[in-house]
PDB file of C-alpha atoms in Angstrom:
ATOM      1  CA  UNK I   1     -26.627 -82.969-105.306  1.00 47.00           C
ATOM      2  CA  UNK I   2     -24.072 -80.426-104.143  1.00 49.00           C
ATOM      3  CA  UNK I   3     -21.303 -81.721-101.665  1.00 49.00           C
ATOM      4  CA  UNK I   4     -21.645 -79.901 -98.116  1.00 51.00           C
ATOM      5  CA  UNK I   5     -18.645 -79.141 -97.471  1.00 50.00           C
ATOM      6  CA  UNK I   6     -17.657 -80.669 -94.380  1.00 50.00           C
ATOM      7  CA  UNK I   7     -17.541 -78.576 -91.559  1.00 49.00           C
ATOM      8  CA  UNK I   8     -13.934 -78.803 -89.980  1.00 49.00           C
ATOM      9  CA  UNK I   9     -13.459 -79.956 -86.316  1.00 51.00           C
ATOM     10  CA  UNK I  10     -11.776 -78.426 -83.951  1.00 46.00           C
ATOM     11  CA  UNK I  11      -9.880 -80.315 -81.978  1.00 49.00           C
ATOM     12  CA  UNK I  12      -9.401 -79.467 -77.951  1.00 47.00           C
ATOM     13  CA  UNK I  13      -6.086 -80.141 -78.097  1.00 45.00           C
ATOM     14  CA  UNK I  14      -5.396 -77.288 -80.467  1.00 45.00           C
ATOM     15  CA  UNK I  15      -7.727 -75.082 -78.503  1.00 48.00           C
ATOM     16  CA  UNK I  16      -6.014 -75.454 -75.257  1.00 48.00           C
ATOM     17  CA  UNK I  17      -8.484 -76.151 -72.654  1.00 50.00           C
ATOM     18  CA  UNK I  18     -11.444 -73.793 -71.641  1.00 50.00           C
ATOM     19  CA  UNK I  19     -11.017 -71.681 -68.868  1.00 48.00           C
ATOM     20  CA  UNK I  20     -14.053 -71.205 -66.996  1.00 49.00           C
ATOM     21  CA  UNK I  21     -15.606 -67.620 -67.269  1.00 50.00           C
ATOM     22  CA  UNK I  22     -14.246 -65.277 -63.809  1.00 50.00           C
ATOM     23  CA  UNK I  23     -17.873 -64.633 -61.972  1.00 50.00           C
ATOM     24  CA  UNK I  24     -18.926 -60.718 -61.968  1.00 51.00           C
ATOM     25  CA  UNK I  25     -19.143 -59.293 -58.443  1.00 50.00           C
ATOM     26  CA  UNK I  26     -22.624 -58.760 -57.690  1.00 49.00           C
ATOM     27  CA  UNK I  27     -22.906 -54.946 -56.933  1.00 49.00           C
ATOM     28  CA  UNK I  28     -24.177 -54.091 -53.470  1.00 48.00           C
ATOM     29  CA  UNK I  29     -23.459 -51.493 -50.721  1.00 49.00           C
ATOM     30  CA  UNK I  30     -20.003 -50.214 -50.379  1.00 48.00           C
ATOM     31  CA  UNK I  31     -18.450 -50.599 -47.395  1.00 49.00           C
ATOM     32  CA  UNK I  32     -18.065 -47.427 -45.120  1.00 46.00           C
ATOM     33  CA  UNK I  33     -14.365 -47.837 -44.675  1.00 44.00           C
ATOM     34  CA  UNK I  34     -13.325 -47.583 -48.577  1.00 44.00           C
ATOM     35  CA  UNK I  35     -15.775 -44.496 -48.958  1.00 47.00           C
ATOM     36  CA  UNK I  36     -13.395 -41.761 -49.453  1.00 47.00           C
ATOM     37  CA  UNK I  37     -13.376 -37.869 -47.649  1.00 48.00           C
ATOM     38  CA  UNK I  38     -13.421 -36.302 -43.983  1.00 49.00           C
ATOM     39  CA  UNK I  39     -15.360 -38.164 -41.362  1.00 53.00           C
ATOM     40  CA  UNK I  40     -18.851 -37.267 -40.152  1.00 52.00           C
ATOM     41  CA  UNK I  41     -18.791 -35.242 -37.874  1.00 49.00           C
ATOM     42  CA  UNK I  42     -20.136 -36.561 -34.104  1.00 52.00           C
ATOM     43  CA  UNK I  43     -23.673 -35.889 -33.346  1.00 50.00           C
ATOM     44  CA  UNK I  44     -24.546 -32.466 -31.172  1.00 49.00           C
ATOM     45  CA  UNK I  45     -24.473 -33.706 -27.354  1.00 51.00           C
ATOM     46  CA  UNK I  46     -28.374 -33.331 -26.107  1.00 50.00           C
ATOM     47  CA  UNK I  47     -29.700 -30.198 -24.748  1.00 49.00           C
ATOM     48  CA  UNK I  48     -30.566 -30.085 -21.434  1.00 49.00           C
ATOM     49  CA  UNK I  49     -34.327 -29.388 -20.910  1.00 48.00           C
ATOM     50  CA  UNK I  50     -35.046 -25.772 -19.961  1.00 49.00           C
ATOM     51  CA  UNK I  51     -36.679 -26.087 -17.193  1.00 46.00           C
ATOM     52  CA  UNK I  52     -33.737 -27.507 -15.399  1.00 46.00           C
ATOM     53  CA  UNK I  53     -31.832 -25.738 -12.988  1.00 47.00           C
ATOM     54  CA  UNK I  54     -28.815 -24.406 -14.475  1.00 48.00           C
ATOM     55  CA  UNK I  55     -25.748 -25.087 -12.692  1.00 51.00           C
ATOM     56  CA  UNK I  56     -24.321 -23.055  -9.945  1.00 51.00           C
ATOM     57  CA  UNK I  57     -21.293 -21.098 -11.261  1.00 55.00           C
ATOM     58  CA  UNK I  58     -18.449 -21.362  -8.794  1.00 52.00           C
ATOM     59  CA  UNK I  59     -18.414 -18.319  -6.513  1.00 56.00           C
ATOM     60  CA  UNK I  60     -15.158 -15.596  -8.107  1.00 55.00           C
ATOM     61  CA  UNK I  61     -12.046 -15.714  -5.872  1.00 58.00           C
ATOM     62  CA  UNK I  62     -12.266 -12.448  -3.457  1.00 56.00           C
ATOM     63  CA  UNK I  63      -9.550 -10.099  -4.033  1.00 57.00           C
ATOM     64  CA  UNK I  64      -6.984  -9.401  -1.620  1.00 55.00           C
ATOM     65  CA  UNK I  65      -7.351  -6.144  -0.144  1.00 57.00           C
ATOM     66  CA  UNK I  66      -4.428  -3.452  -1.558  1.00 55.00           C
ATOM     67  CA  UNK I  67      -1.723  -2.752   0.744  1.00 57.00           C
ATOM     68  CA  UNK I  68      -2.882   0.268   2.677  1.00 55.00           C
ATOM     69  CA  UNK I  69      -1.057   3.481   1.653  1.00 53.00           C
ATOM     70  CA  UNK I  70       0.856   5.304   4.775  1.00 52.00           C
ATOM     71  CA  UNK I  71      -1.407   8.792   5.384  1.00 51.00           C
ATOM     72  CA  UNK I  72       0.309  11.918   4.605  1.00 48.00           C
ATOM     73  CA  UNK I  73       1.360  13.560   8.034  1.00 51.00           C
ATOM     74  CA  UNK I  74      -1.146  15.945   9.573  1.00 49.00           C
ATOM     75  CA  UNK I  75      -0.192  18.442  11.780  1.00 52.00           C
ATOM     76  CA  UNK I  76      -2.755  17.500  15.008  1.00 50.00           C
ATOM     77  CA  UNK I  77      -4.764  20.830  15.378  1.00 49.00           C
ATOM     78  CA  UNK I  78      -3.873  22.688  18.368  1.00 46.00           C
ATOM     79  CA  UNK I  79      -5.834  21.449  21.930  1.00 45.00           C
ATOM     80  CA  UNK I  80      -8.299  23.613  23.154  1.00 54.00           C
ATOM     81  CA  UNK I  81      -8.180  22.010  26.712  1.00 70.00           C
ATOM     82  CA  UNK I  82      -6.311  24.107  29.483  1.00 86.00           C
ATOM     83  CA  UNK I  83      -3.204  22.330  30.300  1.00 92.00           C
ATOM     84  CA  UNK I  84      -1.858  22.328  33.852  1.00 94.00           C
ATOM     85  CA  UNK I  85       1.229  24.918  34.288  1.00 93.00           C
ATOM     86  CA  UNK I  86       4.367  23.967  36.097  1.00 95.00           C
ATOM     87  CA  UNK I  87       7.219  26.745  36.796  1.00 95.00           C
ATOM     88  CA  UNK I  88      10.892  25.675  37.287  1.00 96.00           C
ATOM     89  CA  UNK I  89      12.640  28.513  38.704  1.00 96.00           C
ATOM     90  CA  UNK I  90      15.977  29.290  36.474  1.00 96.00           C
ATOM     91  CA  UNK I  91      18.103  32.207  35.241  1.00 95.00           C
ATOM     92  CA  UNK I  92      17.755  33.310  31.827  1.00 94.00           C
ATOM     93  CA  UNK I  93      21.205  31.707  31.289  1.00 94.00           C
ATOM     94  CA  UNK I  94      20.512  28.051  33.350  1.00 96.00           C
ATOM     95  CA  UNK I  95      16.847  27.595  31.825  1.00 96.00           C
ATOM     96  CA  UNK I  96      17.728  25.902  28.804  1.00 96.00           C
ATOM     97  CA  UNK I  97      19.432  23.280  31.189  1.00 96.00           C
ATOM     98  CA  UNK I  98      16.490  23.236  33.583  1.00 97.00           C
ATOM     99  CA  UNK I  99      14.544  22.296  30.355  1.00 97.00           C
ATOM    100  CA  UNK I 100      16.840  19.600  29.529  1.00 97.00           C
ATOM    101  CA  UNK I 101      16.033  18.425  33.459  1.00 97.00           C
ATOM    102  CA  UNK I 102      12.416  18.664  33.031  1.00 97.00           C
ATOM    103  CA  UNK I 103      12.674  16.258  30.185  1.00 97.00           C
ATOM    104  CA  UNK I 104      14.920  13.552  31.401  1.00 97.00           C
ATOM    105  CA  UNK I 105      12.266  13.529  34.472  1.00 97.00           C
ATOM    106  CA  UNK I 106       9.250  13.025  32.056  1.00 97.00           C
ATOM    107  CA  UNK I 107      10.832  10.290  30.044  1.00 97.00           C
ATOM    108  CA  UNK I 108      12.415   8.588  33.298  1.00 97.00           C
ATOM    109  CA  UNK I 109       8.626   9.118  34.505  1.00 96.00           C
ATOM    110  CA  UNK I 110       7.382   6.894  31.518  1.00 96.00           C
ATOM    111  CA  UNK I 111       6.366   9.598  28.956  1.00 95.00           C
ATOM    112  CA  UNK I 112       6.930   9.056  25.224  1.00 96.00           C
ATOM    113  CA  UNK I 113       9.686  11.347  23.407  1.00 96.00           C
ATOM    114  CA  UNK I 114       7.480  11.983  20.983  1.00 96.00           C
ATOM    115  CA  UNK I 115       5.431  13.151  23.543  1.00 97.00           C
ATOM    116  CA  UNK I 116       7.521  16.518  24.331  1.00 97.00           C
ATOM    117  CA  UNK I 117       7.903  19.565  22.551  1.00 97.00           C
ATOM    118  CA  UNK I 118      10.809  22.005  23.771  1.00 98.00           C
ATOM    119  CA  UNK I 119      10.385  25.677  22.879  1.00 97.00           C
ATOM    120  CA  UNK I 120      13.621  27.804  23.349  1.00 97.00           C
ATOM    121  CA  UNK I 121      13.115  31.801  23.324  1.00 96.00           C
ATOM    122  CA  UNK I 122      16.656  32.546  22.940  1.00 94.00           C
ATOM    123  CA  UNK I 123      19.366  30.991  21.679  1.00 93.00           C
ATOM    124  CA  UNK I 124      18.278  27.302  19.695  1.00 94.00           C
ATOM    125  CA  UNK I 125      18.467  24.296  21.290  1.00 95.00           C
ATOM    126  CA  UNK I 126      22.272  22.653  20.139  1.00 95.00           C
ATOM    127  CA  UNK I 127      20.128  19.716  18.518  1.00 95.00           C
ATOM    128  CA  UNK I 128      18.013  22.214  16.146  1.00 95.00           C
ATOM    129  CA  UNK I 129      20.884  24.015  15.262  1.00 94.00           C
ATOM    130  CA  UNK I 130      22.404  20.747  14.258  1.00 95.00           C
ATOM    131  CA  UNK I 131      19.869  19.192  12.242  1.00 93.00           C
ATOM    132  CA  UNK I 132      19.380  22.713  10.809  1.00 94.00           C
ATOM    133  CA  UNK I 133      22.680  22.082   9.012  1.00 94.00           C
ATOM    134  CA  UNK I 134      21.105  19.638   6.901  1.00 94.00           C
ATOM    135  CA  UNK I 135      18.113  21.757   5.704  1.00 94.00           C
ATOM    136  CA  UNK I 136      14.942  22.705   7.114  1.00 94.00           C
ATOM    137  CA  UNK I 137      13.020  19.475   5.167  1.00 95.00           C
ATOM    138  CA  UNK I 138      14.904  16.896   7.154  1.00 94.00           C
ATOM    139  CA  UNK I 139      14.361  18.912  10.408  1.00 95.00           C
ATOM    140  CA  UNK I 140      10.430  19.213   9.946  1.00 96.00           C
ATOM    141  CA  UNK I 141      10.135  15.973   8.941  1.00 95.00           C
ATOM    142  CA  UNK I 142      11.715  14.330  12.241  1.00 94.00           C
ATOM    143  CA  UNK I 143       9.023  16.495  13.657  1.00 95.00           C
ATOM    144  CA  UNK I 144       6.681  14.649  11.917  1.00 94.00           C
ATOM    145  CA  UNK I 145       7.706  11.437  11.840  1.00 93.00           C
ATOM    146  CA  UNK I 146       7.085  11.930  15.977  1.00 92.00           C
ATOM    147  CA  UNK I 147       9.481   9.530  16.717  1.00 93.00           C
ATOM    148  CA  UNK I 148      11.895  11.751  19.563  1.00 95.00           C
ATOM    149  CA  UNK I 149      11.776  14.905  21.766  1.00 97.00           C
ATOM    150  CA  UNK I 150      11.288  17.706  18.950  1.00 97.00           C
ATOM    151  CA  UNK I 151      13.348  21.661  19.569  1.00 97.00           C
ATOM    152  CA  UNK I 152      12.186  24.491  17.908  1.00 96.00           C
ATOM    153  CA  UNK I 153      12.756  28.393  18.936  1.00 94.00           C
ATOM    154  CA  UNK I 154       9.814  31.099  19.286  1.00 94.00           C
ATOM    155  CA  UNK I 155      10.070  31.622  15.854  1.00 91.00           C
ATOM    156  CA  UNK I 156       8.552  29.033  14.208  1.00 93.00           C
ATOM    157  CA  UNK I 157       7.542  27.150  16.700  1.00 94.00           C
ATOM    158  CA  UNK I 158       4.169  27.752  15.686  1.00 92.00           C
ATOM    159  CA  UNK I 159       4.406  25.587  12.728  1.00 93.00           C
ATOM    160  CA  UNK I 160       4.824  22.198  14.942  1.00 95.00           C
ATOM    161  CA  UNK I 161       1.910  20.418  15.963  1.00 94.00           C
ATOM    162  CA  UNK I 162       0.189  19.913  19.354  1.00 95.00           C
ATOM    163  CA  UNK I 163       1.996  17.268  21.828  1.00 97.00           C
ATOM    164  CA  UNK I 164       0.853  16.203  25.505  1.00 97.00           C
ATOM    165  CA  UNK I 165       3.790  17.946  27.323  1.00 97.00           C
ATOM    166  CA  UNK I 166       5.272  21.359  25.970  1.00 97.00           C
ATOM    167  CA  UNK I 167       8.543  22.326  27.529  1.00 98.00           C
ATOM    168  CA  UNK I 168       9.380  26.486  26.950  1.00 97.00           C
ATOM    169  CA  UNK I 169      12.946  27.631  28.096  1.00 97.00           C
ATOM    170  CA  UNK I 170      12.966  31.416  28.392  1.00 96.00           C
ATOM    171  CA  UNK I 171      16.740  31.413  28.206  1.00 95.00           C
ATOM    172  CA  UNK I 172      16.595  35.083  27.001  1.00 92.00           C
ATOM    173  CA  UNK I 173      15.501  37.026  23.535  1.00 91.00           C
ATOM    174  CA  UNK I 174      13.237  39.776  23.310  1.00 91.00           C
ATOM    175  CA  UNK I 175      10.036  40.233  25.382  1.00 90.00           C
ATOM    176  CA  UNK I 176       7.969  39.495  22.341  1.00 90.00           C
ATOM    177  CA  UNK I 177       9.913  35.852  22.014  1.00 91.00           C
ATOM    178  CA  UNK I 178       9.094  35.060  25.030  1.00 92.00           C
ATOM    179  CA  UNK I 179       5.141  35.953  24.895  1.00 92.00           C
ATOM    180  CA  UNK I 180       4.937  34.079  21.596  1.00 91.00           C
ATOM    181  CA  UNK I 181       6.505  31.149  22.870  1.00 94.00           C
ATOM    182  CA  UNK I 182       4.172  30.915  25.690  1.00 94.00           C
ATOM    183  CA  UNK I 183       0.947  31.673  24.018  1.00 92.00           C
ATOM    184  CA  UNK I 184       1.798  28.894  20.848  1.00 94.00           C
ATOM    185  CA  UNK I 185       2.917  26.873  24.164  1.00 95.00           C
ATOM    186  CA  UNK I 186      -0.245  27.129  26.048  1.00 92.00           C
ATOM    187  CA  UNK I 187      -2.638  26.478  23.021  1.00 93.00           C
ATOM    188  CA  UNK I 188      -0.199  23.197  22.040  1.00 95.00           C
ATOM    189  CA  UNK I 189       0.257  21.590  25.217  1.00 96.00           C
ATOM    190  CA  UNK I 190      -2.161  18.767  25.564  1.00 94.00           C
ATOM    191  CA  UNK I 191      -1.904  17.960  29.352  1.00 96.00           C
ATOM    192  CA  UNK I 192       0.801  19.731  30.779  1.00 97.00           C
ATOM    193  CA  UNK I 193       3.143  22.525  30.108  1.00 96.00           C
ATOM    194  CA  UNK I 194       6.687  23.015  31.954  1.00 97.00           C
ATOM    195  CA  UNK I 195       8.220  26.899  31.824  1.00 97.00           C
ATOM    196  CA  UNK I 196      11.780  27.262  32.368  1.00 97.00           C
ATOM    197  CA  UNK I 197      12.663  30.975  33.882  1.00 95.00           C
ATOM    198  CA  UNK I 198      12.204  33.684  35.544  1.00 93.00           C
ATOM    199  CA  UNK I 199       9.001  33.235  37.765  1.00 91.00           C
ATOM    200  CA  UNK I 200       8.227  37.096  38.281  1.00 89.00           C
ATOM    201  CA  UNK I 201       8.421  37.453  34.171  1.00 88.00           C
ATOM    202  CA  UNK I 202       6.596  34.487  33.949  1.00 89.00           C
ATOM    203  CA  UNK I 203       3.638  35.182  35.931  1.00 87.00           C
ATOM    204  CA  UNK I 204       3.480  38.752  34.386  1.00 85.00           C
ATOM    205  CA  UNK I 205       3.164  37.705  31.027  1.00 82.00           C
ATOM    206  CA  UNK I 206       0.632  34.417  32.124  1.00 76.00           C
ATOM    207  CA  UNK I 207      -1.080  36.414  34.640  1.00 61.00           C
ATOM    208  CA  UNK I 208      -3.355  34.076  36.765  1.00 37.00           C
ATOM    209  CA  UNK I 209      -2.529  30.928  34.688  1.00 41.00           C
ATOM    210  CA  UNK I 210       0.192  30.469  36.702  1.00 41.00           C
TER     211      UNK I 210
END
């Protein structure tokens, strides 16, 4: 009968001892935290219903009112009322003083300056002539600024505007000064209007006004 050969044993101390086999994991759900990429986004807040009332918007802030701009000046069309008359008795040289009288009266009575106009027929009152000098722009526009007792000769005095008291000094000039004067006087003067002169030349060229 054949001999088995006998089977060799292996000793444990040769083998070095066994190591228990390391358990598998059993797979499952990851957790959330080690899942990798952006994070979800957070849910859309809830719609209100529509038939709610939506909510009052806040009432917008009221804008201040812009600065009012200053109105151009405007010559004050001339008065169609009939202003009393007052003569003052002068020469054709002392009326431009008598003038000057008249006015220191209405302002010591309580009128405004820029509440007389003075109308010379002859020579210019020495304050037009001065502010003259400095060109007729800054002489018109103390007239309009209405601010003092404006002088102006027959000549132009047309161009000012109508004022409650109009002063006219016939201190000489031609015949034709003197009528202009009085007629731009008459139509300008608002309540009353002061001549300066001759009273027999006066009354001839107002006739019954006077």
């Amino acid at each position: 009968m054949p001999l088995i050969p006998e089977e060799p044993q292996i000793h444990e101390s040769a083998q070095g001892p066994r190591t228990a086999p390391t358990p598998r994991p059993v797979p499952g759900p990851r957790p959330t935290a080690s899942r990798p990429g952006p994070p979800r986004p957070a849910p859309p807040a809830q719609r209100a219903p529509r038939d709610a009332a939506p909510a009052a918007k806040p009432a917008p802030a009221a804008k201040p009112a812009p600065a009012a701009k200053p109105a151009p000046a405007v010559q004050p069309a001339p008065t169609t009322t009939t202003p009393q008359i007052q003569l003052i008795p002068a020469s054709a040289e002392g009326a431009l003083d008598a003038a000057e009288e008249a006015v220191d009266l209405l302002l010591d009575s309580g009128r405004a300056p820029g509440d007389v106009l003075v109308i010379t027929t002859g020579e210019p009152h020495p304050w037009a002539t001065h502010e003259l000098s400095f060109g007729e722009a800054s002489y018109w526009a103390q007239h309009d600024s209405g601010d003092d007792v404006f002088y102006t000769d027959a000549q132009v005095a047309g161009r000012a505007g109508a004022r409650p008291v109009v002063v006219v000094a016939v201190n000489g000039g031609p015949e034709s000064a003197a009528v202009s004067a009085l007629s731009v006087a008459h139509t300008h003067a608002g309540a009353l209007l002061i001549v300066c002169g001759d009273p027999q030349r006066i009354n001839s060229m107002l006739g019954t006004a006077a």
